[in-house]
PDB file of C-alpha atoms in Angstrom:
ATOM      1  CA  UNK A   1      -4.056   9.928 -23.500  1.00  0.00           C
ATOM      2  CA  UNK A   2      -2.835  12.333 -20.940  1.00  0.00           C
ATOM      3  CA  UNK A   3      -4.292  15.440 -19.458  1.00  0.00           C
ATOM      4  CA  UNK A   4      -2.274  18.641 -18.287  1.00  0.00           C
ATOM      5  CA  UNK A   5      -1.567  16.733 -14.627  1.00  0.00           C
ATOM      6  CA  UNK A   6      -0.092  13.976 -16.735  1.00  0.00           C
ATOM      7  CA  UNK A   7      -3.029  11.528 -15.810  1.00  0.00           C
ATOM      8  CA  UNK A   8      -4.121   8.957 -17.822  1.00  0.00           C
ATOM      9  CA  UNK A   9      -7.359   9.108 -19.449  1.00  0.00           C
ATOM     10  CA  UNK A  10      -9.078   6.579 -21.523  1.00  0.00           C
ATOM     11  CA  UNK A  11     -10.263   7.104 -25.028  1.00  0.00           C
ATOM     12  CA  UNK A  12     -13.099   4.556 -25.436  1.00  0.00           C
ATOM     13  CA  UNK A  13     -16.746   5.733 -24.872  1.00  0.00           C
ATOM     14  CA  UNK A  14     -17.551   5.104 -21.356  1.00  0.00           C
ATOM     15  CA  UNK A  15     -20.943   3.769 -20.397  1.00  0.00           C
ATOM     16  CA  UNK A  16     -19.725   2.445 -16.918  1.00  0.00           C
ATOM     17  CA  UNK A  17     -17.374   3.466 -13.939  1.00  0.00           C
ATOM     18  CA  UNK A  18     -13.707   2.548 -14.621  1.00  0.00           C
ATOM     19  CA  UNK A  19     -11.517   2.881 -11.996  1.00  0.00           C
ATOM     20  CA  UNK A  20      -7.835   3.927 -12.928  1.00  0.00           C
ATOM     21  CA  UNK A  21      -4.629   4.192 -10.530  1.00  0.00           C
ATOM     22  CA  UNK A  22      -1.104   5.469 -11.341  1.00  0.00           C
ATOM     23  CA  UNK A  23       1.236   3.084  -9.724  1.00  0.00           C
ATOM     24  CA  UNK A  24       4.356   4.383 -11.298  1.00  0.00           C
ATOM     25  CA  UNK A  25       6.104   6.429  -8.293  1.00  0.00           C
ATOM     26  CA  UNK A  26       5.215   2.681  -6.476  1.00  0.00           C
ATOM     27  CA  UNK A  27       6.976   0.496  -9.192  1.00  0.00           C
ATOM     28  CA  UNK A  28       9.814   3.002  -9.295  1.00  0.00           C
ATOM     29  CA  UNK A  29      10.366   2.278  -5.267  1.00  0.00           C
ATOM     30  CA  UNK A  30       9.528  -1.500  -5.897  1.00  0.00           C
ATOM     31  CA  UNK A  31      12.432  -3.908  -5.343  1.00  0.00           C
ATOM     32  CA  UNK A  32      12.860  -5.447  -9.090  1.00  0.00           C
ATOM     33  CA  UNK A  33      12.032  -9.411  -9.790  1.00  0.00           C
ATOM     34  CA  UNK A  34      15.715 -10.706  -9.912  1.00  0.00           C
ATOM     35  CA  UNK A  35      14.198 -14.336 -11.327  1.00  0.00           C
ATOM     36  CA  UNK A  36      11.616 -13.531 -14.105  1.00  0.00           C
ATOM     37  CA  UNK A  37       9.209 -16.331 -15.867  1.00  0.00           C
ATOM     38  CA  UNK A  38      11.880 -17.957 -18.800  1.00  0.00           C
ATOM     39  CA  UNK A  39      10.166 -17.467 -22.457  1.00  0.00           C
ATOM     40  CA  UNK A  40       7.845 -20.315 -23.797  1.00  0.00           C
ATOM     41  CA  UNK A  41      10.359 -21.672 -25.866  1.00  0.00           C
ATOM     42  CA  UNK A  42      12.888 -21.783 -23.319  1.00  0.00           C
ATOM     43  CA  UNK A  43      10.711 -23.959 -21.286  1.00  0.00           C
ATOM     44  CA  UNK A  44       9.459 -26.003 -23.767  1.00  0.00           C
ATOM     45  CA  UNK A  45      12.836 -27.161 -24.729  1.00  0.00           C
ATOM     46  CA  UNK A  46      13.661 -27.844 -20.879  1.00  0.00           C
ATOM     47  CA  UNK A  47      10.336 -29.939 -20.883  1.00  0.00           C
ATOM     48  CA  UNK A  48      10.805 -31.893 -23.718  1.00  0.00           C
ATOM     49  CA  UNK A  49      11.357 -35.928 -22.900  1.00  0.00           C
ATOM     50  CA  UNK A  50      10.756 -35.240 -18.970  1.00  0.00           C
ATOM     51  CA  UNK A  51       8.662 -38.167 -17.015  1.00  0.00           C
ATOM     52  CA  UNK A  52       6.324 -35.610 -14.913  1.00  0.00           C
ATOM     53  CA  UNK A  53       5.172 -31.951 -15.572  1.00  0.00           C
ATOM     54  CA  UNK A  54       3.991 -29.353 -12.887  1.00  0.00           C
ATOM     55  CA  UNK A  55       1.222 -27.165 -14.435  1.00  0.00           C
ATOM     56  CA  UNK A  56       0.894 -23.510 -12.634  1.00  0.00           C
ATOM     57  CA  UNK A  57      -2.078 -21.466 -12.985  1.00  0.00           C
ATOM     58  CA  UNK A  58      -1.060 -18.124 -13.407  1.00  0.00           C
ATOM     59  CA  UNK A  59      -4.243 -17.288 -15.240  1.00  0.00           C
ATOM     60  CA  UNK A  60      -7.082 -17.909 -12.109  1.00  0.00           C
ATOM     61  CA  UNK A  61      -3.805 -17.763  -9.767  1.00  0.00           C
ATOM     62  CA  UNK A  62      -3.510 -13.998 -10.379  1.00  0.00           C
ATOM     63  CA  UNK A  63      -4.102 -11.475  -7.466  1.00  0.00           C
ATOM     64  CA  UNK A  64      -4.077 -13.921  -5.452  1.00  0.00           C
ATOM     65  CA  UNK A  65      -0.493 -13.685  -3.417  1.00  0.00           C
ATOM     66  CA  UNK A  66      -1.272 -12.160   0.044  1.00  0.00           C
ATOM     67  CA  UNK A  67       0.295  -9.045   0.282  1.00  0.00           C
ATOM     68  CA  UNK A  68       1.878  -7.984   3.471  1.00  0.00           C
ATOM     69  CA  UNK A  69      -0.279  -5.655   5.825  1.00  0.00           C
ATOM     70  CA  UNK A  70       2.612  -3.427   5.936  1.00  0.00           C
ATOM     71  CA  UNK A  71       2.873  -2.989   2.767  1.00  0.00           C
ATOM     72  CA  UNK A  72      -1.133  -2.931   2.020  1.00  0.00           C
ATOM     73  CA  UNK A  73      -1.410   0.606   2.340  1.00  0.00           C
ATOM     74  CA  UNK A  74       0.885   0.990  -0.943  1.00  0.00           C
ATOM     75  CA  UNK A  75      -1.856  -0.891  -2.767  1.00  0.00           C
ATOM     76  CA  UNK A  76      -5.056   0.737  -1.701  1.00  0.00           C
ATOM     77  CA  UNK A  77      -7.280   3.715  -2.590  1.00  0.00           C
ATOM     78  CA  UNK A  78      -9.935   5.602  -1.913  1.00  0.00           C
ATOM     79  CA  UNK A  79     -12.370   7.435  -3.902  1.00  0.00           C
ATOM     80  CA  UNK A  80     -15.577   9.711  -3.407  1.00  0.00           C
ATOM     81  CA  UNK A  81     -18.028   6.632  -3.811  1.00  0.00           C
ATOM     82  CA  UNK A  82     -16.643   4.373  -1.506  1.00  0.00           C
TER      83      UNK A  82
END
């Protein structure tokens, strides 16, 4: 749900602080991902017979690409509380 400033609100009771950041002017400016992730299927089929496999956590791997500190500024905000 959106307010008059066009910011998102969320629509579930509350009972805790949730912090919510409108990074669409940044993804807009963001160079686009010429080599996305192939679907499941795609590399299932490309797996199938192969000797060895290479298993990638994206799951616990997530956040967890340095970003460049001239480009951390894009990322990071402030608020009242700290």
């Amino acid at each position: 749900m959106k307010n008059e400033k066009n910011e998102l609100l969320p629509t579930r009771n509350i009972t805790w602080w949730r912090m919510c950041i409108d990074y669409r002017r940044l993804n807009q400016a963001t160079r686009k991902d010429h080599f996305p992730q192939p679907f499941m299927d795609q590399m299932l089929e490309r797996l199938a017979g192969q000797a060895y496999y290479c298993f990638l956590d994206e799951y616990s791997g997530y956040n967890q690409i340095t970003v460049d500190p001239n480009d951390q500024e894009k990322t990071a905000f402030t608020c009242p509380y700290g």
